[in-house]
PDB file of C-alpha atoms in Angstrom:
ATOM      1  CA  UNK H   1       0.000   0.000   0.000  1.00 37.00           C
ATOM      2  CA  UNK H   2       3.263   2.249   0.383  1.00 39.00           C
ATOM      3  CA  UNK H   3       4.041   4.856   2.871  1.00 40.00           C
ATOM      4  CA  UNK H   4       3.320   2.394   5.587  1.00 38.00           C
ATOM      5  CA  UNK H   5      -0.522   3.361   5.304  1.00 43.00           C
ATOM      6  CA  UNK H   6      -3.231   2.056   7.379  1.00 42.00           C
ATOM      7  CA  UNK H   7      -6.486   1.593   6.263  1.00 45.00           C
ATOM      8  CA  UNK H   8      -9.206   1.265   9.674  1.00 43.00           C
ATOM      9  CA  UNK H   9     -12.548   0.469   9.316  1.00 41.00           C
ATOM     10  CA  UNK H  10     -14.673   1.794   7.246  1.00 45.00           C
ATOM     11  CA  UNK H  11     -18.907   2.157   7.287  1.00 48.00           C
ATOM     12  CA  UNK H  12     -21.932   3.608   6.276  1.00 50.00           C
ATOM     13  CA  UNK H  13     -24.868   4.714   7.958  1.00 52.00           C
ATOM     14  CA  UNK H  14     -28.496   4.588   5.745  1.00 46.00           C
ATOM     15  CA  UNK H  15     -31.677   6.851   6.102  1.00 39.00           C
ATOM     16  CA  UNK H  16     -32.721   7.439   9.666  1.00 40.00           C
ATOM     17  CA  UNK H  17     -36.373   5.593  10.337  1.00 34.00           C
ATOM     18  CA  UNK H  18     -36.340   8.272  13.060  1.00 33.00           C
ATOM     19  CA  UNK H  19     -38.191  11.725  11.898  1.00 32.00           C
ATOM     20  CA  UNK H  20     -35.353  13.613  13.189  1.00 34.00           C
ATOM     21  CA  UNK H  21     -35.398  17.356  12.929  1.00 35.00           C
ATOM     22  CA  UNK H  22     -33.176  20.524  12.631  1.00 36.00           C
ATOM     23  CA  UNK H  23     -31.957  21.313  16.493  1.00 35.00           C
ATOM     24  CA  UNK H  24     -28.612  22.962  15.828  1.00 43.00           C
ATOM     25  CA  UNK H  25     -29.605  26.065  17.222  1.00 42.00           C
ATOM     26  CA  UNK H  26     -29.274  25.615  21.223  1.00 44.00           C
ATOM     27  CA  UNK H  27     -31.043  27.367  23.221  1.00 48.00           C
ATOM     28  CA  UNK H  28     -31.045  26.275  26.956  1.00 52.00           C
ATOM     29  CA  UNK H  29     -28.841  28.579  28.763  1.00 55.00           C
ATOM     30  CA  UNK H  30     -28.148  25.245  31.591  1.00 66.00           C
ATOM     31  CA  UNK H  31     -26.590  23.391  28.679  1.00 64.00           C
ATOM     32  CA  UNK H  32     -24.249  25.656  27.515  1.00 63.00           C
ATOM     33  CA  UNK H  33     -23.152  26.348  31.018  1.00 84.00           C
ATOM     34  CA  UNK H  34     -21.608  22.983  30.674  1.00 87.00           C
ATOM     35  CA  UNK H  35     -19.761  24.370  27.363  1.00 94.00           C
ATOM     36  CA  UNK H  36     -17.274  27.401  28.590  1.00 93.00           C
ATOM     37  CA  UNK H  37     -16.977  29.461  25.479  1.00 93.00           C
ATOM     38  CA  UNK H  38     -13.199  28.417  25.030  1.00 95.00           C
ATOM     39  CA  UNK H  39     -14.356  25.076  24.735  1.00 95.00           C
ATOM     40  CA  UNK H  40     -17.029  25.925  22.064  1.00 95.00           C
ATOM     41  CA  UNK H  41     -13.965  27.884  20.222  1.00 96.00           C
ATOM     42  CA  UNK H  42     -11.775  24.994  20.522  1.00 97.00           C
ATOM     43  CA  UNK H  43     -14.019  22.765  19.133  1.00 98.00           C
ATOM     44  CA  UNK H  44     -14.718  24.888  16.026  1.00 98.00           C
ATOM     45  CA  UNK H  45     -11.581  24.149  14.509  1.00 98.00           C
ATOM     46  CA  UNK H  46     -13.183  24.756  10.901  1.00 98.00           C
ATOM     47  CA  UNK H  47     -14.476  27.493  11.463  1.00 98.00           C
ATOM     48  CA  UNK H  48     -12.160  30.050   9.039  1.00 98.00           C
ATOM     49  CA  UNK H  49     -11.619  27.067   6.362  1.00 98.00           C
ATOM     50  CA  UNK H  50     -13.348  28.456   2.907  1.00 98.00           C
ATOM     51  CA  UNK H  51     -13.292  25.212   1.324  1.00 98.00           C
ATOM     52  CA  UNK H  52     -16.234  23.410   3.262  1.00 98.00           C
ATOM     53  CA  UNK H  53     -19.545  25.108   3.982  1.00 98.00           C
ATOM     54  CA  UNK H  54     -21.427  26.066   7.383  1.00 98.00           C
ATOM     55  CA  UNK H  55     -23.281  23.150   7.527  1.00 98.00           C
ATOM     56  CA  UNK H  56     -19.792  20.853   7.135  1.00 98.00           C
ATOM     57  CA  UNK H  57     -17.652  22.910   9.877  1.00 98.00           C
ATOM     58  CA  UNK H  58     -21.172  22.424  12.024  1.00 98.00           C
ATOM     59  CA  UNK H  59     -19.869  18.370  11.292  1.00 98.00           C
ATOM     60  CA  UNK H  60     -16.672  19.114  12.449  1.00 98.00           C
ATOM     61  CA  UNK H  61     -17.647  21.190  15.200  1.00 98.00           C
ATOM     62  CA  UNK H  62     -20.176  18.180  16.562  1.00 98.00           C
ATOM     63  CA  UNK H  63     -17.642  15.947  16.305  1.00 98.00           C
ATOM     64  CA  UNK H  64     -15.204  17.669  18.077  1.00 98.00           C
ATOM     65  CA  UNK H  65     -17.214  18.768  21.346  1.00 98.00           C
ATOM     66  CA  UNK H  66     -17.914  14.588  21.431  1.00 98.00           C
ATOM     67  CA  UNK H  67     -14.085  14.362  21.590  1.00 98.00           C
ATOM     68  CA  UNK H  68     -13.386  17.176  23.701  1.00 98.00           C
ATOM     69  CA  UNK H  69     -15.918  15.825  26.731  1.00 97.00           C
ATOM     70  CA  UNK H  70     -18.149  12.810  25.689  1.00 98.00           C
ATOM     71  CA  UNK H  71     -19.772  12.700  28.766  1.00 97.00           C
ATOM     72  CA  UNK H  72     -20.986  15.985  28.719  1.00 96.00           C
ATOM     73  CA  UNK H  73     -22.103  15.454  25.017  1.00 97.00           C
ATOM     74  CA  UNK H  74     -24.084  12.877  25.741  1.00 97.00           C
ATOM     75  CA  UNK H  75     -25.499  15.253  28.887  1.00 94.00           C
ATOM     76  CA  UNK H  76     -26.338  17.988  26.893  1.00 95.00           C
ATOM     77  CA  UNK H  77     -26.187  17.567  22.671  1.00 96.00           C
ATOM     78  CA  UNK H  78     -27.420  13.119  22.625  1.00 97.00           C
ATOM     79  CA  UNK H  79     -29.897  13.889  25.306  1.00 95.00           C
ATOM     80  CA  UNK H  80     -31.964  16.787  24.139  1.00 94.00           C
ATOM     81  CA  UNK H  81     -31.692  15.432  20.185  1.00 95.00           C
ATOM     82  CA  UNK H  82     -32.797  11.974  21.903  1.00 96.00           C
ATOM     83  CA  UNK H  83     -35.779  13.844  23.768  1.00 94.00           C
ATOM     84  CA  UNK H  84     -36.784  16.504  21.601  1.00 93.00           C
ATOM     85  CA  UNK H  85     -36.841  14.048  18.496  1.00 94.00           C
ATOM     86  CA  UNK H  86     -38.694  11.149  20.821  1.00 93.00           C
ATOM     87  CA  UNK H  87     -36.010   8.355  19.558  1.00 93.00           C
ATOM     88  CA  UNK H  88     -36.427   5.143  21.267  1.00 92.00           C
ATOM     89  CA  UNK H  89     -34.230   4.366  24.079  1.00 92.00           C
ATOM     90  CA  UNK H  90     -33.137   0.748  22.363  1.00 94.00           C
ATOM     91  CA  UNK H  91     -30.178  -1.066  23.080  1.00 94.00           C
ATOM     92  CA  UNK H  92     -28.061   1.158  20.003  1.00 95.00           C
ATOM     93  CA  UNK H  93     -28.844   4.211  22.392  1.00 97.00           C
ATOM     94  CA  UNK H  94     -27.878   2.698  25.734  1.00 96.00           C
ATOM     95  CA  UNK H  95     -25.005   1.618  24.068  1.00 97.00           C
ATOM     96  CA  UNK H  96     -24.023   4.977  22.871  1.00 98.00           C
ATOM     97  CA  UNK H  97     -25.172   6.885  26.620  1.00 98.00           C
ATOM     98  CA  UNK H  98     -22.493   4.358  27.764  1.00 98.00           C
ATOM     99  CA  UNK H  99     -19.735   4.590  25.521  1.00 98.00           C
ATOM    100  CA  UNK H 100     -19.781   7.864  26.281  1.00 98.00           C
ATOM    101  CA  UNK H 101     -19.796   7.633  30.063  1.00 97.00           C
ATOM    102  CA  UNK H 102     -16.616   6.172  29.991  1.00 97.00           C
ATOM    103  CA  UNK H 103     -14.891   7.506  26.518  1.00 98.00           C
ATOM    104  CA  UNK H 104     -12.117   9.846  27.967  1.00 97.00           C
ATOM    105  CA  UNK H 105     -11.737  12.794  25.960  1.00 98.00           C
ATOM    106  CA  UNK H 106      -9.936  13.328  22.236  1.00 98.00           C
ATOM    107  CA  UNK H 107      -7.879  15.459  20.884  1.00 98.00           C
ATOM    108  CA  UNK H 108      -9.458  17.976  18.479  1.00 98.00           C
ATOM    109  CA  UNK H 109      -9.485  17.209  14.370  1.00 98.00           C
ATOM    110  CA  UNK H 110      -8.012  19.385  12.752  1.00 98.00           C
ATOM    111  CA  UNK H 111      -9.519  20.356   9.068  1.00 98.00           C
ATOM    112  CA  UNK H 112      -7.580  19.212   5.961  1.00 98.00           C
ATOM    113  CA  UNK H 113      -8.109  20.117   2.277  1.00 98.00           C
ATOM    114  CA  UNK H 114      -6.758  17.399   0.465  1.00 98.00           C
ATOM    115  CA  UNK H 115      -9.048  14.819   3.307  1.00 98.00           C
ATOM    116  CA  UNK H 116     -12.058  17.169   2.610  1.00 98.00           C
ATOM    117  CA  UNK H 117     -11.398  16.887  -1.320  1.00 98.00           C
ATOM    118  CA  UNK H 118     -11.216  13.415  -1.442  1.00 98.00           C
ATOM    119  CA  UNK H 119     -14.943  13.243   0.766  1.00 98.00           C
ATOM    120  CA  UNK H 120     -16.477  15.801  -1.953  1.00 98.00           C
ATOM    121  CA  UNK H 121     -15.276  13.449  -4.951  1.00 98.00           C
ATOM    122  CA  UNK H 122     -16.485  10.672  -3.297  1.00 98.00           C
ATOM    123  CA  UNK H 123     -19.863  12.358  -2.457  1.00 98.00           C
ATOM    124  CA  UNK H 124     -20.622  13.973  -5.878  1.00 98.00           C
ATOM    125  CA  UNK H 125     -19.496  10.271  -7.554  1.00 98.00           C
ATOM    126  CA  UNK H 126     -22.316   8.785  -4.962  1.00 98.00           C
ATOM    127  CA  UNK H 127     -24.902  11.205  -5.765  1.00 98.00           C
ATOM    128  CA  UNK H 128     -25.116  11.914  -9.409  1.00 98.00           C
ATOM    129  CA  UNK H 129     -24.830   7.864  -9.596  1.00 98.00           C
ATOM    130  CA  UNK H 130     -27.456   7.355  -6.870  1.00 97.00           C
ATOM    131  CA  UNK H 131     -24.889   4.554  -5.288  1.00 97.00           C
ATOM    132  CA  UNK H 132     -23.757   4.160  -1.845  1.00 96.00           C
ATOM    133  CA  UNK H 133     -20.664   2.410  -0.132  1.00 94.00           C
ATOM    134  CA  UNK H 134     -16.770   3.355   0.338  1.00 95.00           C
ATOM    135  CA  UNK H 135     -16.011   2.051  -3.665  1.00 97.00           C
ATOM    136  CA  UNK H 136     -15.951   4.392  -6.326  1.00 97.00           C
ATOM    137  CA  UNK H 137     -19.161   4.383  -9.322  1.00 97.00           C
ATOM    138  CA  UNK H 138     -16.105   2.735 -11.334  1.00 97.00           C
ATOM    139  CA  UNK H 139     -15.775   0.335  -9.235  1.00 97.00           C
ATOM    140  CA  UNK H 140     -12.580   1.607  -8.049  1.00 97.00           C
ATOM    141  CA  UNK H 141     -12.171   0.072  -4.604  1.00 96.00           C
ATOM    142  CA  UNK H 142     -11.471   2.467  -1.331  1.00 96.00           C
ATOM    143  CA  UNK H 143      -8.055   1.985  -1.027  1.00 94.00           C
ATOM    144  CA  UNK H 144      -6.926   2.267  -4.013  1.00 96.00           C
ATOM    145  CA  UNK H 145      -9.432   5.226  -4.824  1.00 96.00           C
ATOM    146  CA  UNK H 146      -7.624   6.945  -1.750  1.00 97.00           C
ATOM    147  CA  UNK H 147      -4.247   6.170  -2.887  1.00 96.00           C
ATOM    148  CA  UNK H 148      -3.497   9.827  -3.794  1.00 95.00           C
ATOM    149  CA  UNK H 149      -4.450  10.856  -0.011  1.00 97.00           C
ATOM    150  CA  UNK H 150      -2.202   8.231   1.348  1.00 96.00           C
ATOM    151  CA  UNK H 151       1.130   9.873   0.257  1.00 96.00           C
ATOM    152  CA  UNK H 152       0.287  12.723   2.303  1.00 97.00           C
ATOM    153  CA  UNK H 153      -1.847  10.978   5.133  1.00 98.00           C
ATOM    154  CA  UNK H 154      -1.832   7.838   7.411  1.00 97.00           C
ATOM    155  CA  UNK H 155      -4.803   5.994   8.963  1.00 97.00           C
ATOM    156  CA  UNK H 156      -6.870   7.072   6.802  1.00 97.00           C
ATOM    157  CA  UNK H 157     -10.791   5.866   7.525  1.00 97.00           C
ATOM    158  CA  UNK H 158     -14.280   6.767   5.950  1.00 97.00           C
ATOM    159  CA  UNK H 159     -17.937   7.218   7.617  1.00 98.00           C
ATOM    160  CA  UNK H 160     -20.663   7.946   4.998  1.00 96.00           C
ATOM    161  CA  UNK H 161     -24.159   9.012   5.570  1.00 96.00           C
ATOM    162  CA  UNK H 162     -27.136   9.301   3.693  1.00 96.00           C
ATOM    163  CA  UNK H 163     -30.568  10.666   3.823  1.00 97.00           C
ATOM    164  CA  UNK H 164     -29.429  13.231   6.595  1.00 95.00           C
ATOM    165  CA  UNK H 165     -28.527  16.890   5.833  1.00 93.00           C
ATOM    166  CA  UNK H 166     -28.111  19.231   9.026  1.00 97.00           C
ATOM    167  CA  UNK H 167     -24.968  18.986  10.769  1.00 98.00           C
ATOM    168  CA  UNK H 168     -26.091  17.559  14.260  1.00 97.00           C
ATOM    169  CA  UNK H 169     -28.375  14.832  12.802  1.00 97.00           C
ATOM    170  CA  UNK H 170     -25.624  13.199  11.264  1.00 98.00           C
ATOM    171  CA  UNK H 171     -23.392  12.821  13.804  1.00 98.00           C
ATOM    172  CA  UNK H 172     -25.879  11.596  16.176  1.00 98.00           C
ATOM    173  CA  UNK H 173     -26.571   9.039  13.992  1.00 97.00           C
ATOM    174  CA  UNK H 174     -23.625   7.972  13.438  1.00 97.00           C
ATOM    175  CA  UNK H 175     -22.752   7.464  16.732  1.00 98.00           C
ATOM    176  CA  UNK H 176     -26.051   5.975  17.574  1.00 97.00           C
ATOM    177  CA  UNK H 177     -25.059   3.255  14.281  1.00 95.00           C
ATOM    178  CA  UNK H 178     -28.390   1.603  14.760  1.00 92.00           C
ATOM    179  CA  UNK H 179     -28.204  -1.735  13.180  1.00 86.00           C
ATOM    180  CA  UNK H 180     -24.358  -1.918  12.638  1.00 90.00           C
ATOM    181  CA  UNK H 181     -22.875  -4.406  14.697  1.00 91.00           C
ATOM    182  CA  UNK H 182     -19.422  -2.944  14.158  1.00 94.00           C
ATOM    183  CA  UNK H 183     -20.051   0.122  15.738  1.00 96.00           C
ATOM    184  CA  UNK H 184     -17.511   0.840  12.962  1.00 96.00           C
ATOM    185  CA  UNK H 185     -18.880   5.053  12.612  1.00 96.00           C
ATOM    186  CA  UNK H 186     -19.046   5.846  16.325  1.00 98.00           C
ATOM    187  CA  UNK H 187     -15.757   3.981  16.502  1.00 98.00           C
ATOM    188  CA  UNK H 188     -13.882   6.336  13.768  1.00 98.00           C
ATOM    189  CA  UNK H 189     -15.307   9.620  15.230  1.00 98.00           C
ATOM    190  CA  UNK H 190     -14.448   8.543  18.654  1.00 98.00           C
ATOM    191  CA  UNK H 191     -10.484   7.223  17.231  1.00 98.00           C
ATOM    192  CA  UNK H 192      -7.906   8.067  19.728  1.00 98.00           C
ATOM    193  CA  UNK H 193      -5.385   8.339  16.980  1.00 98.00           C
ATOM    194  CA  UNK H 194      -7.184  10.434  14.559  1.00 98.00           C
ATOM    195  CA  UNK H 195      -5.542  13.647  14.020  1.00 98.00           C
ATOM    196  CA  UNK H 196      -7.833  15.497  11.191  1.00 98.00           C
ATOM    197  CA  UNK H 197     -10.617  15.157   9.045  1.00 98.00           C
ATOM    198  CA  UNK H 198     -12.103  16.192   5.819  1.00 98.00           C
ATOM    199  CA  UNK H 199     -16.259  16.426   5.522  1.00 98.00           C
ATOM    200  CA  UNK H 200     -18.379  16.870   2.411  1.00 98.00           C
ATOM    201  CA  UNK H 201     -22.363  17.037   2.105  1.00 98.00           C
ATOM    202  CA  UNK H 202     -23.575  16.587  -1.358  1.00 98.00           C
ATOM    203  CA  UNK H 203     -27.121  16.063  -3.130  1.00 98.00           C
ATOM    204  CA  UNK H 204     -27.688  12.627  -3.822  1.00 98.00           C
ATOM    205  CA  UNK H 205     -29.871  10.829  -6.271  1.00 97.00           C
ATOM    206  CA  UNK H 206     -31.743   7.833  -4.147  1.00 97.00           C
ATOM    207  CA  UNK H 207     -31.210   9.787  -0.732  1.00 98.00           C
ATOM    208  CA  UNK H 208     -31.505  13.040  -1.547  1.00 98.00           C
ATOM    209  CA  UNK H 209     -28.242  14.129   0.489  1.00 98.00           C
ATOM    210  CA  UNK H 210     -25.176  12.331   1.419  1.00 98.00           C
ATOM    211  CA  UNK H 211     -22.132  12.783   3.787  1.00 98.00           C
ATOM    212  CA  UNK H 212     -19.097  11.745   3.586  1.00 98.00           C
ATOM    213  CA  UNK H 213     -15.814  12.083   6.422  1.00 98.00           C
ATOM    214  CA  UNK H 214     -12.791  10.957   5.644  1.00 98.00           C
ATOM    215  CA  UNK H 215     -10.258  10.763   8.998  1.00 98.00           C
ATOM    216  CA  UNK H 216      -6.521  10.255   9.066  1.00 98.00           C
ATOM    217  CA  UNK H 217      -4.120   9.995  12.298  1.00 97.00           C
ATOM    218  CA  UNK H 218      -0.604  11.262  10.565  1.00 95.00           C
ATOM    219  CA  UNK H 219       0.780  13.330   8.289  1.00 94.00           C
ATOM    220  CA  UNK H 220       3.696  11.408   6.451  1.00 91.00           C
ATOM    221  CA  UNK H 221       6.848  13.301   7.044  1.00 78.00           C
ATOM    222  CA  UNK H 222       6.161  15.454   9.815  1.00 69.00           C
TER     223      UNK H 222
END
């Protein structure tokens, strides 16, 4: 594979059965009392990149404050979107309120161009084509379609989404990954060695929107 690169797992998350809603705008003074606005600025490590929109630095932003504090994320962020969208406490969602309980925090992903590039090719190639997975329309498979990112990145992994289009609905569900036994989404956005991360949201055919992150742990040669 050269450059010593390490492909992780890789997954997908499908349509949400869940009608989920638009709740990126918090409101409750209590919950952002657990948030100290340093933290919130930390976390928006994205927030001055011009090559990914609002609602993709919202991605990275959600990710990050479940890195950052995971407990507190699920205090705050998981439980309101859990209540105020009346999701089903199942077994995915334990799961998840308990991961999180006793996930020590992250370090912060940092944005990357070339990772956030790759995502957008993917996504467009998904969308116009109305196909989902980690291979390209082609048929090019994912390692070999992220060959050109490996000579500049390491540990290189790949959540996509579909069927989901604001910023905090897609990471919820992928960290809820109901019905994947892996775990294999909540397990990349939680990585201890992931370093940065690239995020594109794109129309798509059969879906009607689809996300795509790509994560790496290492830039080769630093």
């Amino acid at each position: 594979m050269g450059n010593g690169l390490l492909f992780n797992s890789i997954a997908i998350a499908f349509i949400w059965l869940y009608g989920v809603g638009n709740i990126n705008a918090q409101t409750d003074s209590d919950l952002f009392a657990l948030w100290p606005d340093t933290t919130l600025a930390k976390a928006n490590s994205a927030i001055d990149v011009t090559y990914m929109n609002e609602e993709e630095k919202q991605v990275v932003f959600y990710i990050n404050l479940c890195r950052i504090n995971p407990k507190v994320f699920s205090e705050t962020y998981l439980q309101d979107f859990i209540k105020d969208n009346d999701i089903k406490k199942d077994r995915d969602v334990k799961e998840l309120y308990k991961v999180l309980e006793n996930t020590d925090s992250k370090k912060i992903l940092e944005p990357s161009e070339l990772l956030t590039s790759a995502a957008r090719t993917h996504a467009k190639d998904m969308g116009e084509t109305g196909r989902t997975g980690h291979n390209a329309s082609d048929g090019t498979p994912f390692q070999k379609r992220m060959m050109a990112v490996s000579e500049s990145y390491s540990g290189i992994n790949e959540n996509a989404n579909y069927g989901t289009e604001k910023a905090l609905d897609i990471v919820v569900g992928l960290l809820i990954d109901k019905n994947v036994p892996s775990k294999g989404h909540r397990k990349n956005i939680l990585n201890t060695d992931s370093r940065y991360i690239g995020v594109a949201i794109e129309p798509h055919k059969r879906y009607g929107v689809n996300c795509v992150q790509n994560f790496a742990s290492n830039k080769i040669g630093d």
